[in-house]
Amino acid sequence: MSTETPDDEPLYANRSDWKDIEPLEQYEDINPLAPIFYTEEYKDATSYFRAIVKSGEKSPRVLDLTESIIRQNPAHYSAWQYRYETLLALLPSTDVASSPILEAEVRLMDELAVLFLKTYQVWHHRRLLVSLTRQPKRELDFIKKGLEADAKNYHTWSYRQWLLGSFAGRGASVTDGVEDVDEDLWIGELDFVDSMLAQDVRNNSAWHHRFFVVWGCGVRDGDEDRERVLKRELIYAKQNISLAPSNPSAWNYIRGILSQTHTPFSVVADFALPYAHSRGAYHTKEIVDLENPPPTETAQLPCVQAMEFMADVWENEGGEEKTEQAVKMWTSLANEHDTIRKKYWEHRIRVAHLALRGQKKVA
Amino acid sequence: MTDISSQLPRLSRAAHAAHCKRCLSGLPASQTDVDASRLALGFYCIGSLDLLGLLESQVPSGEREDWRAWLWKQQARGKYGSGFRPSPLMTAQRLSHEESMEYTDYDTPHIIMTYTALLSLGILRDDFSKLDRPGLLKFLRSCQRADGSFSTVPGSNESDLRTLYCAFAISNMLNDWSGVDIPSAISFVATCRTHEGGYGQSTHCEAQGGTTYIAVASLSLASTWTGQAEYLTNTERDTTIRWLVQNHDKSGGFCGRTGKNADACYCFWCGAALKILGAGDLVDADALASFLARCQFKYGGIAKAPGESSDPYHTYLSLAALSMYPPRPEVAGAQAPSWRFEPLDPLLNAREDTALWVRIHVPEKAV
């Protein structure tokens, strides 16, 4: 955490251009809870900030003051709030988006976002700014760079989803009564997901983003034929699984799109089955089936997620024989392949047996 | 259950209590970023002492008295209603004597701080005679947005599921839900549900353990008021349970998102969500304790992962997880007494007797 200011920066108390302000020190009781032993620089800047807020001044020097506080404490939400209001007061009434003040602010935020990647306020301020600049495309490029530093950062991904949802989603921002939807923003998204997954096929944030783009926020141009899209997405996930079978993100993606489209899990059974058994226990077809890529020679089998998937398929089919197949799978997961979830697999066995008894009674 | 939990070391209760007491007495300048959430940090410290059962024996009553007084000083009144501020970070010295003065737009109460203040005061067994209840209801109304979500402070664009939970928890404590529009809030929760079965922090966001707890607890809190038994379908419930259980990591801990490393705080978030969903028996409590044992920091406190340094947040949530999922005595062996806890109320995230105190004393008394 950066709490220092550069040594050559004098305190506000010693600056002639701040002489007209009488600083207001923070009030603390004699016995405060968890007091912070502030640095002189922080005490100095926040004392001047309290005075500025009281006077209501909104001038360029306030931007300097709030920047100093934010650099020392990026979670100081009052400093952010006042900074934003000061910015609004300083912006011209026309051509806001091309104002030099706003451009400088965006550049500063590019720097601070990298410094304080995990601070909520940095991202909220950014959302306010892009609502003024109305340049979401630039932001998508910025995020791409940001994710190079931290490929799973939650704030960064959330910001990307917010941008697309706000500028290019259903019910996107309305300007002068006209819905202002920028469908072009979506164009690069699937390639972007591809590039993220190429770096790390287990990046769940990227898989989530793919679901959001394809299924979660309207229908993309060219994607109107949903059956074709489902087929495309299943092949995409299967191919990725064939490269790295024990990847819960990819399996969750398959489960997610099957549920979303009300498609029974059994349509993926032919693919999943060879992954659910030890090598040699199951003979894969000789003919290369592009829709159902088999495990590679080096794949670690059986794959826990495939075992779970097949058990779900069999449980859904019902009947004594299928249920027992599922139970066998769960037993193997509980006792050998996924022991941390032993209690869960035993729970699944109990539920399936109860359901089977119910089926028998009805029959 | 698993080999890793066969020999549990001691849970260093005294050292963890000492860590929290140190933080309450003062924080170094390197923690200046806590300035805008000091009250929450205070809650994690006081809460840890409460869970450890060491609050009364280790903290003199005069000091507890001072803490209560400080907490009440953070209650502020104004045009958006009443609630608690994170700290006096925006309160000026020279204005301090004007107790009745209303807050400015830059010194308003904060909804997360308000939730943690009420719990902290409950732990300290305050009678809540100073609580401005009508003002608090007004404050909740000021924070709810058109989409059903709640902002951290009135008028801010910072809003996500965390604040919604705080609004629901406060309504539950007050036993008065007139400060929130429940149906619109519940619709917002639904937009945060993901294809994995967990909930993201906001609409369209990735499933995350903390916000999944928030969603599940919020729906359950609403049920206690509306009487609507279940806001989730059976399939939705099963999918959420599956996702939560999937986050139970081989290390014994829980991870917060699919494919990430285990982190002590998710032992609480995921564990409490499972408990609320009636699936607490699916957690491997012995393995969980063994993971948290390894997260203990040698100078006291519990860290997010083995080898990291501790902080009050991870300390509190680890102890809260253990309060729900203590290891079996035979696994803890000779160290069993150090792993014993009083039961926890997973909905409010407090010891059961503290939650009971809060639910008796926070509501408006019948005249």
XYZ file of C-alpha atoms in Angstrom:
730
model
C 0.000 0.000 0.000
C 1.483 3.289 -1.037
C 1.144 5.797 1.752
C 4.034 8.052 0.933
C 4.086 11.212 -1.087
C 7.243 12.213 -2.914
C 9.768 13.874 -0.644
C 9.886 17.005 -2.742
C 6.162 17.680 -2.196
C 5.784 20.250 0.599
C 2.922 19.891 3.059
C -0.185 21.907 2.186
C 0.401 23.771 5.437
C 3.656 25.105 3.970
C 2.353 26.040 0.541
C 1.706 29.669 -0.264
C -1.067 28.818 -2.712
C -3.060 27.241 0.168
C -2.499 30.064 2.674
C -6.082 31.256 2.393
C -7.418 27.970 3.810
C -7.586 27.203 7.499
C -7.191 23.434 7.883
C -9.734 21.442 9.914
C -8.198 18.633 11.936
C -9.959 15.345 12.404
C -11.996 14.924 15.539
C -11.143 11.841 17.598
C -12.331 10.851 21.020
C -9.818 10.213 23.738
C -10.409 6.487 23.354
C -11.155 5.746 19.731
C -11.591 2.248 18.308
C -8.677 1.098 16.130
C -7.099 4.552 15.604
C -4.712 4.773 12.675
C -1.314 6.339 13.285
C -1.519 8.563 10.202
C 1.507 10.000 8.468
C 2.006 13.770 8.639
C 1.272 13.975 4.916
C -2.090 12.271 5.253
C -3.107 14.358 8.282
C -2.093 17.486 6.412
C -3.961 16.703 3.194
C -7.149 15.487 4.885
C -7.240 18.551 7.172
C -7.235 20.783 4.105
C -9.805 18.544 2.456
C -12.248 18.919 5.382
C -11.859 22.678 5.091
C -12.446 22.615 1.323
C -15.568 20.486 1.669
C -16.894 22.923 4.271
C -16.282 25.942 2.022
C -17.653 24.164 -1.050
C -14.742 25.232 -3.257
C -14.516 23.386 -6.578
C -11.367 24.499 -8.355
C -8.343 22.961 -10.114
C -6.340 22.913 -6.870
C -9.038 20.644 -5.372
C -8.182 18.100 -8.048
C -4.579 18.226 -6.873
C -5.603 17.855 -3.214
C -7.967 14.945 -3.747
C -5.393 13.183 -5.924
C -2.906 13.426 -3.087
C -5.407 11.887 -0.638
C -6.410 9.147 -3.070
C -2.789 8.183 -3.648
C -2.378 7.797 0.105
C -5.745 6.119 0.663
C -7.498 4.920 -2.506
C -10.516 3.778 -0.450
C -11.309 7.335 0.738
C -14.715 7.444 -0.935
C -15.514 10.998 0.166
C -12.387 12.248 -1.603
C -13.474 10.401 -4.750
C -16.992 11.765 -4.506
C -15.839 15.348 -4.045
C -13.276 14.962 -6.813
C -15.960 13.849 -9.233
C -18.209 16.782 -8.340
C -15.284 19.171 -8.733
C -14.570 17.705 -12.138
C -18.187 18.207 -13.182
C -18.023 21.833 -12.061
C -14.855 22.435 -14.094
C -16.056 20.784 -17.308
C -17.264 23.015 -20.157
C -20.983 22.990 -20.867
C -20.518 21.727 -24.437
C -18.207 19.102 -25.970
C -17.709 17.484 -22.607
C -16.311 14.283 -24.116
C -13.346 16.054 -25.746
C -12.502 18.320 -22.837
C -8.777 18.308 -21.870
C -9.697 18.099 -18.168
C -11.640 14.916 -18.769
C -8.880 13.464 -20.949
C -6.318 14.154 -18.212
C -8.583 12.493 -15.675
C -8.940 9.359 -17.789
C -5.146 9.171 -18.197
C -4.676 9.537 -14.445
C -7.205 6.767 -13.876
C -5.283 4.490 -16.245
C -2.337 4.890 -13.907
C -4.284 4.569 -10.627
C -6.227 1.506 -11.785
C -2.967 -0.401 -12.103
C -1.712 0.866 -8.714
C -4.949 0.127 -6.869
C -6.392 -2.761 -8.838
C -8.400 -4.141 -5.934
C -10.014 -0.936 -4.676
C -13.737 -0.549 -5.394
C -13.626 3.237 -5.672
C -11.118 3.259 -8.527
C -13.584 1.340 -10.677
C -16.651 3.294 -9.663
C -14.953 6.542 -10.585
C -14.074 5.025 -13.935
C -17.708 4.132 -14.576
C -18.698 7.726 -13.910
C -16.010 8.978 -16.291
C -16.948 6.692 -19.175
C -20.547 7.832 -18.780
C -19.162 11.295 -19.626
C -16.647 10.357 -22.346
C -18.988 7.793 -23.929
C -15.950 5.949 -25.273
C -16.482 2.343 -24.191
C -14.286 0.974 -26.983
C -11.206 2.639 -25.479
C -12.111 1.072 -22.152
C -12.301 -2.435 -23.629
C -8.724 -1.999 -24.858
C -7.670 -0.691 -21.450
C -9.202 -3.716 -19.696
C -7.424 -6.073 -22.049
C -4.122 -4.558 -20.963
C -5.172 -4.630 -17.304
C -5.921 -8.339 -17.466
C -2.407 -8.991 -18.698
C -1.255 -7.975 -15.203
C -3.945 -9.944 -13.335
C -5.966 -12.279 -15.541
C -8.609 -13.101 -12.913
C -9.117 -9.702 -11.272
C -12.779 -9.553 -10.296
C -13.148 -5.771 -10.554
C -11.628 -5.688 -14.026
C -13.925 -8.374 -15.409
C -16.985 -6.857 -13.699
C -16.147 -3.538 -15.310
C -15.984 -5.165 -18.739
C -19.386 -6.805 -18.195
C -20.829 -3.541 -16.953
C -19.481 -1.678 -20.011
C -20.952 -4.147 -22.480
C -24.226 -4.392 -20.573
C -24.568 -0.610 -20.259
C -23.484 0.465 -23.729
C -24.458 -2.527 -25.811
C -26.924 -4.606 -23.827
C -30.661 -4.780 -23.729
C -32.012 -1.607 -22.185
C -28.643 0.105 -22.696
C -28.379 3.779 -21.893
C -31.036 5.980 -23.372
C -30.023 9.347 -24.827
C -32.745 11.858 -25.720
C -35.365 9.135 -25.652
C -33.484 7.048 -28.222
C -31.935 3.784 -27.157
C -28.240 4.086 -27.790
C -27.063 0.514 -28.355
C -23.613 -0.004 -29.791
C -23.752 -3.574 -31.139
C -20.251 -3.149 -32.609
C -18.812 -3.353 -29.114
C -19.511 -7.082 -29.091
C -17.560 -7.829 -32.262
C -14.229 -8.700 -30.682
C -15.512 -10.371 -27.535
C -15.313 -14.040 -28.506
C -11.806 -13.585 -29.934
C -10.915 -11.861 -26.693
C -12.198 -14.827 -24.656
C -10.244 -17.165 -26.956
C -7.029 -15.264 -26.335
C -7.579 -15.322 -22.563
C -8.293 -19.063 -22.586
C -5.299 -19.698 -24.813
C -3.148 -18.275 -22.010
C -4.958 -20.252 -19.300
C -7.720 -22.668 -20.214
C -8.706 -22.870 -16.522
C -9.459 -19.160 -16.182
C -13.037 -19.303 -14.899
C -13.487 -15.566 -15.377
C -12.974 -16.038 -19.109
C -15.442 -18.934 -19.236
C -17.960 -16.857 -17.320
C -17.431 -14.010 -19.748
C -18.062 -16.326 -22.670
C -21.382 -17.350 -21.128
C -22.250 -13.693 -20.601
C -21.450 -12.803 -24.227
C -23.211 -15.747 -25.878
C -26.128 -16.394 -23.497
C -26.349 -13.849 -20.731
C -27.002 -10.499 -22.371
C -29.122 -10.691 -25.521
C -28.291 -12.296 -28.868
C -25.338 -11.221 -30.980
C -25.638 -10.354 -34.678
C -25.316 -13.581 -36.639
C -26.152 -15.714 -33.599
C -29.919 -15.782 -34.176
C -29.957 -19.505 -34.953
C -29.710 -20.704 -31.358
C -29.464 -24.407 -32.227
C -26.425 -23.723 -34.327
C -24.962 -21.581 -31.529
C -25.544 -24.368 -28.997
C -23.783 -26.855 -31.250
C -20.883 -24.441 -31.798
C -20.486 -23.777 -28.079
C -20.637 -27.467 -27.154
C -17.893 -28.254 -29.649
C -15.853 -25.343 -28.308
C -16.093 -26.610 -24.726
C -15.477 -30.236 -25.707
C -12.338 -29.327 -27.628
C -11.023 -27.442 -24.643
C -11.838 -30.359 -22.364
C -9.989 -32.758 -24.656
C -6.876 -30.618 -24.138
C -7.320 -30.365 -20.346
C -10.023 -32.768 -19.092
C -10.045 -31.900 -15.368
C -11.205 -28.362 -15.904
C -14.310 -27.625 -13.806
C -14.838 -24.284 -15.575
C -15.349 -25.939 -18.956
C -17.641 -28.611 -17.517
C -19.644 -25.952 -15.694
C -19.952 -24.115 -18.990
C -21.403 -27.229 -20.633
C -23.823 -27.718 -17.732
C -24.767 -24.057 -17.899
C -25.590 -23.957 -21.597
C -27.499 -27.253 -21.487
C -29.653 -25.938 -18.634
C -30.076 -22.564 -20.323
C -31.377 -24.215 -23.509
C -33.355 -26.918 -21.669
C -31.279 -29.596 -23.378
C -30.932 -32.942 -21.582
C -27.401 -33.733 -20.337
C -27.601 -37.021 -22.253
C -26.711 -35.275 -25.536
C -23.159 -34.937 -24.200
C -22.968 -38.521 -22.839
C -21.113 -39.950 -25.858
C -18.443 -37.338 -25.357
C -18.194 -37.593 -21.565
C -18.145 -41.373 -21.218
C -14.513 -42.062 -22.277
C -13.360 -39.388 -19.813
C -15.261 -40.998 -16.934
C -13.272 -44.236 -16.954
C -9.708 -45.264 -16.395
C -7.624 -45.640 -19.509
C -8.230 -48.969 -21.179
C -11.497 -49.523 -19.351
C -13.331 -47.917 -22.186
C -12.619 -48.408 -25.901
C -12.866 -45.258 -27.939
C -14.153 -45.415 -31.489
C -11.601 -45.896 -34.232
C -13.214 -43.255 -36.430
C -12.280 -39.694 -35.577
C -15.429 -37.929 -34.398
C -14.840 -34.178 -34.577
C -17.888 -33.472 -32.458
C -16.677 -35.772 -29.702
C -12.903 -35.446 -29.417
C -11.518 -38.352 -27.314
C -9.019 -37.969 -24.452
C -5.405 -37.582 -25.531
C -2.771 -40.233 -24.841
C -1.445 -38.299 -21.855
C -4.772 -37.282 -20.277
C -5.163 -38.104 -16.572
C -8.156 -40.418 -16.369
C -10.697 -40.846 -14.984
C -11.720 -37.217 -14.852
C -13.786 -36.336 -11.771
C -16.006 -33.863 -13.616
C -16.801 -36.429 -16.326
C -17.656 -39.037 -13.693
C -20.030 -36.583 -12.033
C -21.535 -35.686 -15.381
C -22.204 -39.304 -16.366
C -23.744 -40.041 -12.972
C -26.110 -37.117 -13.528
C -27.040 -38.455 -16.973
C -27.814 -41.910 -15.573
C -29.699 -40.566 -12.573
C -31.905 -38.531 -14.906
C -32.639 -41.546 -17.073
C -33.928 -43.335 -13.959
C -34.753 -46.993 -13.469
C -32.889 -49.551 -11.393
C -30.045 -50.303 -13.792
C -29.167 -46.669 -14.589
C -29.474 -45.612 -10.976
C -27.068 -48.351 -9.920
C -24.605 -47.202 -12.593
C -24.804 -43.695 -11.146
C -24.394 -45.009 -7.607
C -21.292 -46.923 -8.668
C -19.825 -43.708 -10.038
C -20.624 -41.720 -6.888
C -19.182 -44.485 -4.706
C -15.955 -44.359 -6.665
C -15.854 -40.558 -6.318
C -16.553 -40.744 -2.574
C -13.994 -43.414 -1.769
C -11.250 -42.881 -4.272
C -11.269 -40.015 -6.733
C -12.841 -37.063 -4.901
C -12.731 -37.825 -1.203
C -13.021 -34.229 0.028
C -16.633 -34.350 -1.217
C -17.306 -37.811 0.241
C -20.336 -36.552 2.189
C -21.784 -34.920 -0.900
C -21.476 -38.054 -3.038
C -23.028 -40.136 -0.265
C -25.850 -37.622 -0.136
C -26.392 -38.049 -3.884
C -26.557 -41.836 -3.418
C -29.191 -41.491 -0.672
C -31.306 -39.131 -2.788
C -31.109 -41.419 -5.832
C -32.085 -44.476 -3.823
C -35.059 -42.621 -2.363
C -36.136 -41.549 -5.852
C -35.797 -45.115 -7.105
C -38.045 -46.396 -4.313
C -40.557 -43.726 -5.335
C -40.408 -44.865 -8.971
C -40.996 -48.474 -7.937
C -44.027 -47.529 -5.848
C -45.579 -45.658 -8.779
C -44.878 -48.628 -11.061
C -12.524 -38.348 7.170
C -9.327 -37.464 5.294
C -5.733 -38.188 6.251
C -4.717 -34.523 6.390
C -6.949 -33.948 9.405
C -5.717 -36.870 11.448
C -3.617 -34.761 13.811
C -4.880 -31.291 14.603
C -2.516 -28.828 16.280
C -3.797 -26.422 18.907
C -5.926 -23.459 17.931
C -3.980 -20.579 19.473
C -6.963 -18.793 20.942
C -4.999 -16.430 23.181
C -2.701 -15.376 20.338
C -5.678 -14.689 18.029
C -7.367 -12.631 20.735
C -4.127 -10.697 21.247
C -3.925 -9.953 17.510
C -7.423 -8.440 17.582
C -6.757 -6.441 20.749
C -3.586 -5.025 19.187
C -5.543 -3.864 16.133
C -8.222 -2.286 18.314
C -5.575 -0.313 20.189
C -4.044 1.108 17.032
C -3.076 0.524 13.415
C 0.153 1.506 11.665
C 0.135 4.145 8.913
C 0.524 1.357 6.350
C -3.154 0.591 7.029
C -4.401 4.059 6.192
C -6.666 2.475 3.571
C -8.818 1.141 6.440
C -9.694 4.744 7.342
C -12.965 4.602 5.403
C -14.008 1.246 6.895
C -12.647 1.368 10.441
C -15.963 0.406 11.957
C -15.993 -2.847 9.970
C -12.476 -3.628 11.123
C -13.592 -2.923 14.689
C -16.429 -5.404 14.250
C -14.066 -8.148 13.043
C -11.891 -7.587 16.114
C -14.686 -7.353 18.692
C -16.500 -10.197 16.942
C -13.416 -12.428 17.118
C -13.148 -11.827 20.864
C -16.852 -12.701 21.155
C -16.510 -15.940 19.183
C -13.459 -16.895 21.239
C -15.475 -16.225 24.405
C -12.691 -13.964 25.682
C -14.328 -10.542 25.444
C -15.316 -10.185 29.078
C -12.282 -11.874 30.605
C -9.700 -10.076 28.475
C -11.171 -6.609 28.080
C -11.905 -4.516 31.211
C -15.475 -3.240 31.368
C -14.288 0.364 31.247
C -12.657 -0.253 27.890
C -15.789 -1.936 26.521
C -17.719 1.086 27.754
C -15.383 3.350 25.753
C -15.876 1.257 22.619
C -19.642 1.571 22.923
C -19.362 5.300 23.389
C -17.143 5.584 20.307
C -19.539 3.472 18.240
C -22.494 5.688 19.199
C -20.469 8.766 18.228
C -20.486 7.402 14.680
C -24.290 7.450 14.517
C -25.147 10.489 12.432
C -28.453 12.182 11.609
C -29.353 14.153 8.545
C -31.521 14.578 5.503
C -31.113 10.967 4.314
C -31.919 9.534 7.739
C -29.682 8.024 10.402
C -26.981 5.407 10.403
C -23.328 4.935 11.224
C -20.208 6.430 9.629
C -17.041 4.382 9.128
C -15.033 6.656 11.441
C -14.671 10.385 12.077
C -12.446 10.681 8.986
C -14.575 13.538 7.663
C -15.509 14.983 11.047
C -13.686 18.186 11.969
C -12.352 18.913 15.430
C -13.887 22.322 15.880
C -17.377 21.130 15.049
C -17.318 18.279 17.489
C -19.171 20.050 20.269
C -22.133 20.653 18.012
C -23.534 17.179 18.583
C -26.880 17.957 17.050
C -25.387 19.218 13.812
C -26.547 17.336 10.739
C -24.068 15.604 8.469
C -23.027 17.027 5.116
C -23.266 15.174 1.781
C -19.656 14.054 2.274
C -20.019 12.664 5.774
C -23.190 10.567 5.527
C -23.765 7.203 7.191
C -22.640 4.107 5.276
C -24.895 1.047 5.016
C -22.192 -1.607 5.556
C -20.812 0.297 8.544
C -24.311 0.544 9.977
C -24.767 -3.237 9.862
C -21.392 -3.851 11.536
C -22.067 -1.143 14.154
C -25.341 -2.764 15.218
C -23.656 -6.171 15.553
C -20.716 -4.689 17.480
C -23.071 -2.924 19.888
C -25.006 -6.182 20.297
C -21.795 -8.017 21.166
C -21.104 -5.321 23.767
C -24.662 -5.891 25.104
C -25.807 -2.324 24.529
C -29.494 -1.624 25.226
C -29.879 0.370 21.951
C -31.730 3.179 23.713
C -29.694 5.640 21.615
C -30.758 4.101 18.300
C -32.718 6.410 15.987
C -35.059 3.768 14.538
C -37.274 5.968 12.331
C -34.099 7.623 11.029
C -32.571 4.234 10.270
C -35.615 3.175 8.230
C -35.419 6.442 6.328
C -31.731 5.839 5.670
C -32.454 2.388 4.170
C -35.065 3.980 1.888
C -32.527 6.609 0.816
C -30.068 3.896 -0.194
C -32.369 1.717 -2.307
C -32.068 2.341 -6.044
C -34.537 1.973 -8.890
C -33.163 -1.468 -9.832
C -33.786 -2.780 -6.305
C -30.127 -2.708 -5.236
C -28.715 -0.501 -2.480
C -25.916 2.060 -2.600
C -23.187 2.193 0.040
C -24.050 5.805 0.861
C -27.136 7.719 -0.308
C -26.876 8.877 -3.914
C -23.700 6.946 -4.733
C -23.369 4.755 -7.804
C -21.443 2.214 -5.748
C -23.943 -0.587 -5.275
C -23.796 -4.355 -5.273
C -25.168 -7.361 -3.412
C -23.204 -6.656 -0.213
C -25.230 -3.557 0.539
C -28.505 -5.354 -0.188
C -27.653 -7.964 2.432
C -26.878 -5.213 4.961
C -30.277 -3.600 4.314
C -31.999 -6.969 4.819
C -29.980 -7.825 7.942
C -30.773 -4.417 9.468
C -34.491 -4.889 8.666
C -34.333 -8.311 10.302
C -32.694 -6.826 13.425
C -35.330 -4.073 13.561
C -38.105 -6.592 12.880
C -39.408 -3.865 10.575
C -39.099 -4.114 6.787
C -40.843 -0.869 5.930
C -37.481 0.614 4.923
C -37.023 -1.697 1.931
C -38.946 -2.643 -1.200
C -38.570 -6.430 -0.905
C -39.889 -7.545 -4.342
C -37.624 -5.195 -6.306
C -34.627 -6.178 -4.161
C -35.363 -9.882 -4.719
C -35.526 -9.297 -8.494
C -32.097 -7.679 -8.300
C -30.725 -10.730 -6.477
C -32.098 -12.930 -9.280
C -30.165 -10.930 -11.913
C -26.932 -11.797 -10.067
C -27.445 -15.555 -10.429
C -24.986 -17.219 -12.809
C -24.884 -20.337 -14.994
C -22.655 -22.016 -12.404
C -25.294 -21.798 -9.674
C -23.486 -19.221 -7.534
C -24.146 -15.486 -7.442
C -21.965 -12.663 -8.697
C -21.410 -9.332 -7.029
C -23.700 -7.545 -9.425
C -25.741 -8.247 -12.558
C -23.734 -10.249 -15.156
C -20.753 -10.871 -12.801
C -18.948 -14.156 -12.161
C -20.136 -16.449 -9.333
C -18.239 -15.740 -6.112
C -18.434 -17.335 -2.663
C -18.926 -14.130 -0.672
C -21.741 -12.818 -2.804
C -23.347 -16.254 -2.963
C -23.561 -16.209 0.838
C -24.981 -12.690 0.596
C -27.648 -13.795 -1.895
C -28.639 -16.968 -0.042
C -28.718 -15.208 3.346
C -30.725 -12.281 1.918
C -33.362 -14.578 0.424
C -33.590 -16.484 3.675
C -33.876 -13.291 5.774
C -36.676 -12.118 3.482
C -38.460 -15.469 3.950
C -38.545 -14.992 7.714
C -40.532 -11.791 7.168
C -42.715 -12.522 4.128
C -43.422 -16.118 5.105
C -42.693 -17.168 1.533
C -40.948 -20.460 2.199
C -38.577 -20.584 -0.732
C -37.416 -18.052 -3.294
C -35.456 -20.709 -5.172
C -36.792 -23.678 -7.146
C -35.546 -27.118 -6.074
C -33.302 -27.289 -9.131
C -31.822 -23.859 -8.423
C -31.201 -24.846 -4.823
C -29.493 -28.108 -5.835
C -27.323 -26.302 -8.398
C -26.219 -23.738 -5.818
C -25.399 -26.472 -3.301
C -23.411 -28.343 -5.956
C -21.416 -25.226 -6.842
C -20.695 -24.431 -3.183
C -19.576 -27.995 -2.497
C -17.423 -27.934 -5.639
C -15.491 -25.076 -4.018
C -14.504 -27.369 -1.133
C -10.855 -27.719 -2.002
C -8.546 -30.706 -1.534
C -6.597 -28.608 0.988
C -9.667 -28.745 3.244
C -10.534 -25.075 2.745
C -12.922 -23.437 0.317
C -12.104 -21.364 -2.729
C -14.175 -18.337 -3.682
C -14.451 -19.015 -7.409
C -14.133 -22.077 -9.600
C -10.490 -23.009 -10.089
C -8.992 -20.540 -7.588
C -6.935 -21.401 -4.519
C -8.572 -21.938 -1.127
C -8.872 -18.875 1.105
C -9.834 -18.949 4.789
C -12.640 -16.393 4.409
C -14.535 -18.676 2.001
C -14.692 -21.348 4.694
C -17.213 -18.982 6.208
C -18.894 -17.614 3.077
C -19.403 -20.988 1.375
C -19.857 -22.885 4.645
C -22.518 -20.466 5.937
C -24.352 -20.510 2.593
C -24.485 -24.309 2.757
C -25.714 -24.135 6.336
C -28.516 -21.755 5.389
C -29.495 -24.039 2.493
C -29.797 -26.926 4.959
C -26.734 -28.659 3.532
C -24.242 -28.085 6.332
C -23.806 -31.832 6.761
C -22.006 -31.944 3.385
C -18.973 -30.039 4.693
C -15.914 -32.013 5.788
C -15.462 -30.199 9.100
C -12.278 -32.076 10.044
C -10.564 -31.128 6.801
C -11.799 -27.543 7.181
C -10.247 -27.295 10.664
C -7.013 -28.760 9.399
C -6.835 -26.083 6.674
C -7.589 -23.260 9.120
C -5.044 -24.677 11.565
C -2.421 -24.173 8.875
C -3.628 -20.602 8.209
C -2.720 -19.577 11.778
C -0.066 -16.892 11.777
C 2.819 -17.433 14.167
C 2.384 -13.977 15.728
C -1.365 -14.443 16.229
C -4.411 -14.054 14.019
C -5.444 -16.142 11.025
C -4.346 -15.520 7.445
C -6.128 -16.114 4.167
C -3.821 -19.012 3.332
C -0.922 -20.892 4.938
C 2.254 -18.801 4.959
C 0.494 -15.434 4.607
C 0.165 -12.838 7.351
C -2.998 -12.475 9.410
C -5.642 -9.759 9.552
C -8.855 -9.267 11.583
C -11.113 -10.031 8.582
C -9.706 -13.509 7.963
C -9.381 -14.135 11.695
C -13.053 -13.387 12.350
C -14.395 -15.332 9.377
C -12.222 -18.360 10.178
C -13.486 -18.407 13.763
C -17.055 -17.971 12.498
C -16.559 -20.943 10.154
C -15.260 -23.039 13.048
C -18.271 -22.019 15.133
C -20.475 -23.718 12.521
C -18.109 -26.552 11.682
C -16.023 -27.551 14.700
C -13.827 -30.620 14.128
C -14.831 -33.883 15.801
C -13.255 -34.155 19.275
C -11.501 -37.416 18.375
C -9.728 -35.640 15.500
C -8.584 -32.778 17.709
C -7.394 -35.243 20.345
C -5.667 -33.598 23.283
C -6.188 -30.180 21.659
C -9.975 -30.601 21.487
C -10.786 -27.887 24.082
C -9.014 -25.272 21.941
C -11.361 -26.040 19.013
C -14.636 -25.719 20.931
C -17.050 -22.895 20.028
C -20.511 -21.603 20.847
C -22.992 -21.976 17.954
C -23.266 -19.253 15.306
C -26.311 -17.692 13.648
C -25.354 -17.924 9.964
C -28.003 -15.409 8.823
C -26.739 -12.440 10.841
C -23.171 -13.756 11.141
C -22.914 -13.537 14.927
C -22.888 -15.886 17.908
C -26.399 -17.192 18.533
C -26.694 -15.444 21.894
C -25.475 -12.178 20.339
C -27.993 -12.520 17.486
C -30.731 -13.159 20.047
C -29.705 -10.068 22.026
C -29.776 -7.965 18.878
C -33.205 -9.245 17.828
C -34.621 -8.467 21.286
C -33.072 -5.034 21.784
C -32.862 -3.446 18.342
C -36.622 -3.458 17.542
C -38.840 -0.605 18.675
C -40.191 -1.397 22.131
C -43.937 -1.642 22.419
C -45.077 1.280 24.586
